[in-house]
């Protein structure tokens, strides 16, 4: 899943990046409001973490701009724990969730996973499609026969995105945009390689190739 982190505190960034990467998020970051707003509009993110106290442009203004322009990506705002008015203003401006500082990274990740599931129309506490069940904490998939298979970081991100979009044709470009961060080296053959690896773990029949169009995870 592709995530934008708009945060200007270096200590907070240093604490969050490894945890978010380990949880299967491809993270881009912006340390001021102007860059954060631009990235949010230009790139196809699955979820955004937005601090409200940013240099150059405050987070609340950015959020209002995004919503006014029709950007529907889920946004979780970070606020000072005692600033209840910031939480209210953020929700009124279109935030999907909020978290007060300081917070536990595990709670942030759980909230982000819930937001991405809801945005995809999956209201279950875990991702389950076509007999496959994905454990987002352990990054494991359970096959229809009950066998549990371990996933690498890239395999996990790719399968999670496919499972959030079952029955939908996804091009290689779309998959690359949602599996890798902005600065990552990309190539069409990478998706082919990881789709082949996933098929070896979950079974060939789950992922359909549509020549010239992309891939589809069967429901």
mmCIF file of N, CA, C and O in Angstrom, residues 109-187:
data_model
loop_
_atom_site.group_PDB
_atom_site.id
_atom_site.type_symbol
_atom_site.label_atom_id
_atom_site.label_comp_id
_atom_site.label_asym_id
_atom_site.label_seq_id
_atom_site.Cartn_x
_atom_site.Cartn_y
_atom_site.Cartn_z
ATOM 1 N N UNK A 109 -0.736 1.999 12.960
ATOM 2 C CA UNK A 109 -0.765 1.006 11.888
ATOM 3 C C UNK A 109 -2.123 0.300 11.840
ATOM 4 O O UNK A 109 -2.682 0.068 10.767
ATOM 5 N N UNK A 110 -2.666 -0.024 13.002
ATOM 6 C CA UNK A 110 -3.984 -0.672 13.041
ATOM 7 C C UNK A 110 -5.053 0.239 12.445
ATOM 8 O O UNK A 110 -5.938 -0.212 11.704
ATOM 9 N N UNK A 111 -4.979 1.531 12.764
ATOM 10 C CA UNK A 111 -5.951 2.480 12.216
ATOM 11 C C UNK A 111 -5.790 2.631 10.698
ATOM 12 O O UNK A 111 -6.770 2.721 9.957
ATOM 13 N N UNK A 112 -4.554 2.650 10.226
ATOM 14 C CA UNK A 112 -4.306 2.780 8.789
ATOM 15 C C UNK A 112 -4.822 1.555 8.036
ATOM 16 O O UNK A 112 -5.426 1.678 6.964
ATOM 17 N N UNK A 113 -4.593 0.371 8.586
ATOM 18 C CA UNK A 113 -5.100 -0.843 7.949
ATOM 19 C C UNK A 113 -6.626 -0.826 7.891
ATOM 20 O O UNK A 113 -7.232 -1.214 6.886
ATOM 21 N N UNK A 114 -7.254 -0.362 8.973
ATOM 22 C CA UNK A 114 -8.717 -0.287 8.997
ATOM 23 C C UNK A 114 -9.227 0.716 7.966
ATOM 24 O O UNK A 114 -10.227 0.467 7.277
ATOM 25 N N UNK A 115 -8.547 1.856 7.846
ATOM 26 C CA UNK A 115 -8.961 2.868 6.874
ATOM 27 C C UNK A 115 -8.882 2.350 5.445
ATOM 28 O O UNK A 115 -9.785 2.581 4.636
ATOM 29 N N UNK A 116 -7.786 1.661 5.109
ATOM 30 C CA UNK A 116 -7.631 1.170 3.741
ATOM 31 C C UNK A 116 -8.646 0.072 3.437
ATOM 32 O O UNK A 116 -9.155 -0.020 2.320
ATOM 33 N N UNK A 117 -8.959 -0.762 4.440
ATOM 34 C CA UNK A 117 -9.977 -1.790 4.217
ATOM 35 C C UNK A 117 -11.348 -1.150 3.971
ATOM 36 O O UNK A 117 -12.070 -1.534 3.061
ATOM 37 N N UNK A 118 -11.694 -0.174 4.799
ATOM 38 C CA UNK A 118 -13.003 0.480 4.644
ATOM 39 C C UNK A 118 -13.099 1.216 3.312
ATOM 40 O O UNK A 118 -14.143 1.204 2.653
ATOM 41 N N UNK A 119 -12.013 1.870 2.914
ATOM 42 C CA UNK A 119 -12.019 2.609 1.648
ATOM 43 C C UNK A 119 -12.248 1.677 0.464
ATOM 44 O O UNK A 119 -12.806 2.081 -0.560
ATOM 45 N N UNK A 120 -11.814 0.417 0.612
ATOM 46 C CA UNK A 120 -12.000 -0.567 -0.453
ATOM 47 C C UNK A 120 -13.338 -1.294 -0.336
ATOM 48 O O UNK A 120 -13.633 -2.190 -1.119
ATOM 49 N N UNK A 121 -14.144 -0.927 0.671
ATOM 50 C CA UNK A 121 -15.441 -1.560 0.847
ATOM 51 C C UNK A 121 -15.403 -2.859 1.608
ATOM 52 O O UNK A 121 -16.373 -3.606 1.650
ATOM 53 N N UNK A 122 -14.265 -3.157 2.246
ATOM 54 C CA UNK A 122 -14.116 -4.385 3.026
ATOM 55 C C UNK A 122 -14.289 -4.040 4.496
ATOM 56 O O UNK A 122 -13.413 -3.436 5.112
ATOM 57 N N UNK A 123 -15.420 -4.424 5.073
ATOM 58 C CA UNK A 123 -15.729 -4.060 6.455
ATOM 59 C C UNK A 123 -15.311 -5.131 7.459
ATOM 60 O O UNK A 123 -15.520 -4.968 8.651
ATOM 61 N N UNK A 124 -14.734 -6.212 6.977
ATOM 62 C CA UNK A 124 -14.280 -7.258 7.887
ATOM 63 C C UNK A 124 -13.012 -6.814 8.610
ATOM 64 O O UNK A 124 -12.246 -5.985 8.107
ATOM 65 N N UNK A 125 -12.735 -7.396 9.791
ATOM 66 C CA UNK A 125 -11.509 -7.033 10.512
ATOM 67 C C UNK A 125 -10.240 -7.557 9.850
ATOM 68 O O UNK A 125 -9.137 -7.149 10.191
ATOM 69 N N UNK A 126 -10.381 -8.495 8.908
ATOM 70 C CA UNK A 126 -9.225 -9.021 8.182
ATOM 71 C C UNK A 126 -9.598 -9.162 6.714
ATOM 72 O O UNK A 126 -10.774 -9.299 6.371
ATOM 73 N N UNK A 127 -8.597 -9.138 5.842
ATOM 74 C CA UNK A 127 -8.836 -9.281 4.417
ATOM 75 C C UNK A 127 -9.051 -10.748 4.070
ATOM 76 O O UNK A 127 -8.208 -11.596 4.384
ATOM 77 N N UNK A 128 -10.162 -11.054 3.415
ATOM 78 C CA UNK A 128 -10.456 -12.420 2.998
ATOM 79 C C UNK A 128 -11.135 -12.364 1.638
ATOM 80 O O UNK A 128 -12.178 -11.728 1.486
ATOM 81 N N UNK A 129 -10.527 -13.008 0.648
ATOM 82 C CA UNK A 129 -11.056 -13.003 -0.723
ATOM 83 C C UNK A 129 -10.805 -14.362 -1.357
ATOM 84 O O UNK A 129 -9.683 -14.882 -1.289
ATOM 85 N N UNK A 130 -11.840 -14.938 -1.953
ATOM 86 C CA UNK A 130 -11.675 -16.165 -2.726
ATOM 87 C C UNK A 130 -11.038 -17.307 -1.971
ATOM 88 O O UNK A 130 -10.272 -18.094 -2.556
ATOM 89 N N UNK A 131 -11.325 -17.401 -0.679
ATOM 90 C CA UNK A 131 -10.743 -18.471 0.124
ATOM 91 C C UNK A 131 -9.385 -18.140 0.710
ATOM 92 O O UNK A 131 -8.844 -18.909 1.508
ATOM 93 N N UNK A 132 -8.818 -16.997 0.313
ATOM 94 C CA UNK A 132 -7.544 -16.539 0.864
ATOM 95 C C UNK A 132 -7.804 -15.608 2.042
ATOM 96 O O UNK A 132 -8.714 -14.780 1.997
ATOM 97 N N UNK A 133 -7.011 -15.722 3.083
ATOM 98 C CA UNK A 133 -7.118 -14.838 4.245
ATOM 99 C C UNK A 133 -5.738 -14.262 4.540
ATOM 100 O O UNK A 133 -4.764 -15.007 4.665
ATOM 101 N N UNK A 134 -5.670 -12.929 4.644
ATOM 102 C CA UNK A 134 -4.387 -12.252 4.819
ATOM 103 C C UNK A 134 -4.232 -11.762 6.251
ATOM 104 O O UNK A 134 -5.079 -11.026 6.761
ATOM 105 N N UNK A 135 -3.165 -12.170 6.902
ATOM 106 C CA UNK A 135 -2.821 -11.695 8.243
ATOM 107 C C UNK A 135 -1.870 -10.517 8.071
ATOM 108 O O UNK A 135 -0.696 -10.699 7.743
ATOM 109 N N UNK A 136 -2.385 -9.300 8.299
ATOM 110 C CA UNK A 136 -1.582 -8.098 8.053
ATOM 111 C C UNK A 136 -0.513 -7.894 9.112
ATOM 112 O O UNK A 136 0.508 -7.244 8.848
ATOM 113 N N UNK A 137 -0.716 -8.414 10.312
ATOM 114 C CA UNK A 137 0.293 -8.266 11.365
ATOM 115 C C UNK A 137 1.493 -9.173 11.119
ATOM 116 O O UNK A 137 2.642 -8.754 11.263
ATOM 117 N N UNK A 138 1.226 -10.417 10.748
ATOM 118 C CA UNK A 138 2.307 -11.393 10.539
ATOM 119 C C UNK A 138 2.773 -11.459 9.094
ATOM 120 O O UNK A 138 3.756 -12.099 8.787
ATOM 121 N N UNK A 139 2.057 -10.806 8.195
ATOM 122 C CA UNK A 139 2.354 -10.826 6.761
ATOM 123 C C UNK A 139 2.399 -12.269 6.255
ATOM 124 O O UNK A 139 3.359 -12.723 5.632
ATOM 125 N N UNK A 140 1.294 -12.967 6.543
ATOM 126 C CA UNK A 140 1.115 -14.344 6.118
ATOM 127 C C UNK A 140 -0.222 -14.463 5.388
ATOM 128 O O UNK A 140 -1.149 -13.707 5.654
ATOM 129 N N UNK A 141 -0.313 -15.429 4.489
ATOM 130 C CA UNK A 141 -1.572 -15.709 3.820
ATOM 131 C C UNK A 141 -1.969 -17.152 4.109
ATOM 132 O O UNK A 141 -1.134 -18.057 4.092
ATOM 133 N N UNK A 142 -3.253 -17.338 4.411
ATOM 134 C CA UNK A 142 -3.791 -18.679 4.610
ATOM 135 C C UNK A 142 -4.559 -19.080 3.359
ATOM 136 O O UNK A 142 -5.467 -18.365 2.926
ATOM 137 N N UNK A 143 -4.177 -20.207 2.771
ATOM 138 C CA UNK A 143 -4.803 -20.680 1.541
ATOM 139 C C UNK A 143 -6.109 -21.395 1.853
ATOM 140 O O UNK A 143 -6.400 -21.715 3.003
ATOM 141 N N UNK A 144 -6.921 -21.643 0.828
ATOM 142 C CA UNK A 144 -8.186 -22.333 1.052
ATOM 143 C C UNK A 144 -8.039 -23.692 1.723
ATOM 144 O O UNK A 144 -8.934 -24.142 2.437
ATOM 145 N N UNK A 145 -6.887 -24.350 1.514
ATOM 146 C CA UNK A 145 -6.664 -25.662 2.134
ATOM 147 C C UNK A 145 -6.161 -25.556 3.570
ATOM 148 O O UNK A 145 -5.875 -26.564 4.217
ATOM 149 N N UNK A 146 -6.053 -24.322 4.086
ATOM 150 C CA UNK A 146 -5.621 -24.112 5.460
ATOM 151 C C UNK A 146 -4.130 -23.933 5.634
ATOM 152 O O UNK A 146 -3.659 -23.593 6.732
ATOM 153 N N UNK A 147 -3.368 -24.125 4.564
ATOM 154 C CA UNK A 147 -1.909 -23.962 4.661
ATOM 155 C C UNK A 147 -1.557 -22.480 4.782
ATOM 156 O O UNK A 147 -2.112 -21.641 4.079
ATOM 157 N N UNK A 148 -0.629 -22.173 5.684
ATOM 158 C CA UNK A 148 -0.181 -20.794 5.904
ATOM 159 C C UNK A 148 1.155 -20.598 5.218
ATOM 160 O O UNK A 148 2.087 -21.390 5.405
ATOM 161 N N UNK A 149 1.262 -19.527 4.425
ATOM 162 C CA UNK A 149 2.506 -19.240 3.718
ATOM 163 C C UNK A 149 3.023 -17.867 4.124
ATOM 164 O O UNK A 149 2.276 -16.887 4.192
ATOM 165 N N UNK A 150 4.329 -17.807 4.375
ATOM 166 C CA UNK A 150 4.997 -16.536 4.696
ATOM 167 C C UNK A 150 5.178 -15.727 3.421
ATOM 168 O O UNK A 150 5.420 -16.279 2.342
ATOM 169 N N UNK A 151 5.076 -14.388 3.558
ATOM 170 C CA UNK A 151 5.244 -13.494 2.417
ATOM 171 C C UNK A 151 6.412 -12.551 2.646
ATOM 172 O O UNK A 151 6.633 -12.086 3.778
ATOM 173 N N UNK A 152 7.141 -12.244 1.588
ATOM 174 C CA UNK A 152 8.152 -11.194 1.684
ATOM 175 C C UNK A 152 7.427 -9.845 1.702
ATOM 176 O O UNK A 152 6.223 -9.764 1.444
ATOM 177 N N UNK A 153 8.154 -8.771 1.969
ATOM 178 C CA UNK A 153 7.545 -7.453 2.035
ATOM 179 C C UNK A 153 6.842 -7.063 0.746
ATOM 180 O O UNK A 153 5.710 -6.578 0.757
ATOM 181 N N UNK A 154 7.503 -7.285 -0.395
ATOM 182 C CA UNK A 154 6.900 -6.912 -1.673
ATOM 183 C C UNK A 154 5.729 -7.817 -2.017
ATOM 184 O O UNK A 154 4.697 -7.362 -2.519
ATOM 185 N N UNK A 155 5.868 -9.121 -1.754
ATOM 186 C CA UNK A 155 4.753 -10.048 -1.989
ATOM 187 C C UNK A 155 3.537 -9.640 -1.169
ATOM 188 O O UNK A 155 2.405 -9.666 -1.653
ATOM 189 N N UNK A 156 3.770 -9.249 0.080
ATOM 190 C CA UNK A 156 2.676 -8.848 0.960
ATOM 191 C C UNK A 156 1.981 -7.598 0.435
ATOM 192 O O UNK A 156 0.749 -7.539 0.359
ATOM 193 N N UNK A 157 2.748 -6.582 0.053
ATOM 194 C CA UNK A 157 2.144 -5.341 -0.454
ATOM 195 C C UNK A 157 1.338 -5.600 -1.721
ATOM 196 O O UNK A 157 0.244 -5.061 -1.900
ATOM 197 N N UNK A 158 1.891 -6.441 -2.604
ATOM 198 C CA UNK A 158 1.201 -6.733 -3.863
ATOM 199 C C UNK A 158 -0.084 -7.515 -3.612
ATOM 200 O O UNK A 158 -1.149 -7.173 -4.152
ATOM 201 N N UNK A 159 -0.023 -8.554 -2.777
ATOM 202 C CA UNK A 159 -1.221 -9.352 -2.519
ATOM 203 C C UNK A 159 -2.270 -8.528 -1.782
ATOM 204 O O UNK A 159 -3.470 -8.637 -2.064
ATOM 205 N N UNK A 160 -1.848 -7.690 -0.858
ATOM 206 C CA UNK A 160 -2.811 -6.865 -0.137
ATOM 207 C C UNK A 160 -3.538 -5.926 -1.096
ATOM 208 O O UNK A 160 -4.763 -5.759 -1.009
ATOM 209 N N UNK A 161 -2.820 -5.337 -2.030
ATOM 210 C CA UNK A 161 -3.488 -4.432 -2.963
ATOM 211 C C UNK A 161 -4.439 -5.199 -3.872
ATOM 212 O O UNK A 161 -5.540 -4.723 -4.165
ATOM 213 N N UNK A 162 -4.042 -6.376 -4.329
ATOM 214 C CA UNK A 162 -4.928 -7.198 -5.140
ATOM 215 C C UNK A 162 -6.174 -7.593 -4.358
ATOM 216 O O UNK A 162 -7.291 -7.570 -4.884
ATOM 217 N N UNK A 163 -6.007 -7.924 -3.083
ATOM 218 C CA UNK A 163 -7.144 -8.357 -2.268
ATOM 219 C C UNK A 163 -8.063 -7.189 -1.903
ATOM 220 O O UNK A 163 -9.244 -7.399 -1.622
ATOM 221 N N UNK A 164 -7.542 -5.994 -1.903
ATOM 222 C CA UNK A 164 -8.384 -4.820 -1.679
ATOM 223 C C UNK A 164 -9.172 -4.438 -2.929
ATOM 224 O O UNK A 164 -10.092 -3.626 -2.861
ATOM 225 N N UNK A 165 -8.791 -5.023 -4.058
ATOM 226 C CA UNK A 165 -9.459 -4.718 -5.331
ATOM 227 C C UNK A 165 -9.850 -6.001 -6.065
ATOM 228 O O UNK A 165 -9.515 -6.181 -7.244
ATOM 229 N N UNK A 166 -10.570 -6.918 -5.418
ATOM 230 C CA UNK A 166 -10.911 -8.187 -6.067
ATOM 231 C C UNK A 166 -11.853 -7.982 -7.241
ATOM 232 O O UNK A 166 -12.716 -7.101 -7.227
ATOM 233 N N UNK A 167 -11.641 -8.781 -8.284
ATOM 234 C CA UNK A 167 -12.504 -8.698 -9.452
ATOM 235 C C UNK A 167 -12.251 -7.493 -10.334
ATOM 236 O O UNK A 167 -12.977 -7.262 -11.296
ATOM 237 N N UNK A 168 -11.223 -6.743 -10.030
ATOM 238 C CA UNK A 168 -10.909 -5.526 -10.784
ATOM 239 C C UNK A 168 -9.614 -5.734 -11.563
ATOM 240 O O UNK A 168 -8.625 -6.227 -11.015
ATOM 241 N N UNK A 169 -9.609 -5.362 -12.836
ATOM 242 C CA UNK A 169 -8.387 -5.474 -13.642
ATOM 243 C C UNK A 169 -7.426 -4.369 -13.245
ATOM 244 O O UNK A 169 -7.776 -3.187 -13.294
ATOM 245 N N UNK A 170 -6.216 -4.757 -12.853
ATOM 246 C CA UNK A 170 -5.197 -3.803 -12.425
ATOM 247 C C UNK A 170 -4.007 -3.893 -13.372
ATOM 248 O O UNK A 170 -3.413 -4.959 -13.540
ATOM 249 N N UNK A 171 -3.670 -2.773 -13.980
ATOM 250 C CA UNK A 171 -2.543 -2.755 -14.909
ATOM 251 C C UNK A 171 -1.221 -2.844 -14.145
ATOM 252 O O UNK A 171 -1.172 -2.607 -12.931
ATOM 253 N N UNK A 172 -0.160 -3.164 -14.859
ATOM 254 C CA UNK A 172 1.165 -3.206 -14.234
ATOM 255 C C UNK A 172 1.526 -1.826 -13.671
ATOM 256 O O UNK A 172 2.119 -1.729 -12.598
ATOM 257 N N UNK A 173 1.151 -0.776 -14.395
ATOM 258 C CA UNK A 173 1.444 0.582 -13.924
ATOM 259 C C UNK A 173 0.746 0.857 -12.594
ATOM 260 O O UNK A 173 1.350 1.401 -11.666
ATOM 261 N N UNK A 174 -0.531 0.488 -12.505
ATOM 262 C CA UNK A 174 -1.267 0.689 -11.251
ATOM 263 C C UNK A 174 -0.610 -0.067 -10.102
ATOM 264 O O UNK A 174 -0.460 0.463 -8.996
ATOM 265 N N UNK A 175 -0.232 -1.298 -10.355
ATOM 266 C CA UNK A 175 0.381 -2.105 -9.305
ATOM 267 C C UNK A 175 1.721 -1.512 -8.866
ATOM 268 O O UNK A 175 2.014 -1.444 -7.676
ATOM 269 N N UNK A 176 2.508 -1.068 -9.830
ATOM 270 C CA UNK A 176 3.787 -0.436 -9.491
ATOM 271 C C UNK A 176 3.568 0.806 -8.641
ATOM 272 O O UNK A 176 4.293 1.048 -7.673
ATOM 273 N N UNK A 177 2.562 1.604 -8.990
ATOM 274 C CA UNK A 177 2.298 2.856 -8.275
ATOM 275 C C UNK A 177 1.847 2.625 -6.841
ATOM 276 O O UNK A 177 2.044 3.489 -5.982
ATOM 277 N N UNK A 178 1.256 1.470 -6.570
ATOM 278 C CA UNK A 178 0.730 1.230 -5.228
ATOM 279 C C UNK A 178 1.608 0.298 -4.391
ATOM 280 O O UNK A 178 1.359 0.123 -3.203
ATOM 281 N N UNK A 179 2.625 -0.288 -5.002
ATOM 282 C CA UNK A 179 3.483 -1.222 -4.282
ATOM 283 C C UNK A 179 4.843 -0.607 -3.952
ATOM 284 O O UNK A 179 5.482 -0.986 -2.970
ATOM 285 N N UNK A 180 5.275 0.366 -4.761
ATOM 286 C CA UNK A 180 6.597 0.964 -4.573
ATOM 287 C C UNK A 180 6.488 2.458 -4.276
ATOM 288 O O UNK A 180 5.612 3.145 -4.808
ATOM 289 N N UNK A 181 7.411 2.960 -3.447
ATOM 290 C CA UNK A 181 7.440 4.382 -3.148
ATOM 291 C C UNK A 181 7.980 5.168 -4.335
ATOM 292 O O UNK A 181 8.486 4.602 -5.301
ATOM 293 N N UNK A 182 7.890 6.480 -4.243
ATOM 294 C CA UNK A 182 8.188 7.373 -5.367
ATOM 295 C C UNK A 182 9.600 7.195 -5.898
ATOM 296 O O UNK A 182 9.829 7.189 -7.105
ATOM 297 N N UNK A 183 10.581 7.051 -5.000
ATOM 298 C CA UNK A 183 11.975 7.011 -5.409
ATOM 299 C C UNK A 183 12.463 5.613 -5.762
ATOM 300 O O UNK A 183 13.618 5.434 -6.139
ATOM 301 N N UNK A 184 11.617 4.615 -5.641
ATOM 302 C CA UNK A 184 12.036 3.242 -5.902
ATOM 303 C C UNK A 184 12.265 3.016 -7.395
ATOM 304 O O UNK A 184 11.607 3.614 -8.245
ATOM 305 N N UNK A 185 13.206 2.145 -7.695
ATOM 306 C CA UNK A 185 13.450 1.767 -9.088
ATOM 307 C C UNK A 185 12.336 0.814 -9.521
ATOM 308 O O UNK A 185 12.066 -0.191 -8.864
ATOM 309 N N UNK A 186 11.675 1.133 -10.625
ATOM 310 C CA UNK A 186 10.517 0.353 -11.048
ATOM 311 C C UNK A 186 10.745 -0.221 -12.449
ATOM 312 O O UNK A 186 11.516 0.287 -13.226
ATOM 313 N N UNK A 187 10.008 -1.268 -12.723
ATOM 314 C CA UNK A 187 10.046 -1.872 -14.056
ATOM 315 C C UNK A 187 8.913 -2.867 -14.185
ATOM 316 O O UNK A 187 8.555 -3.532 -13.218
#
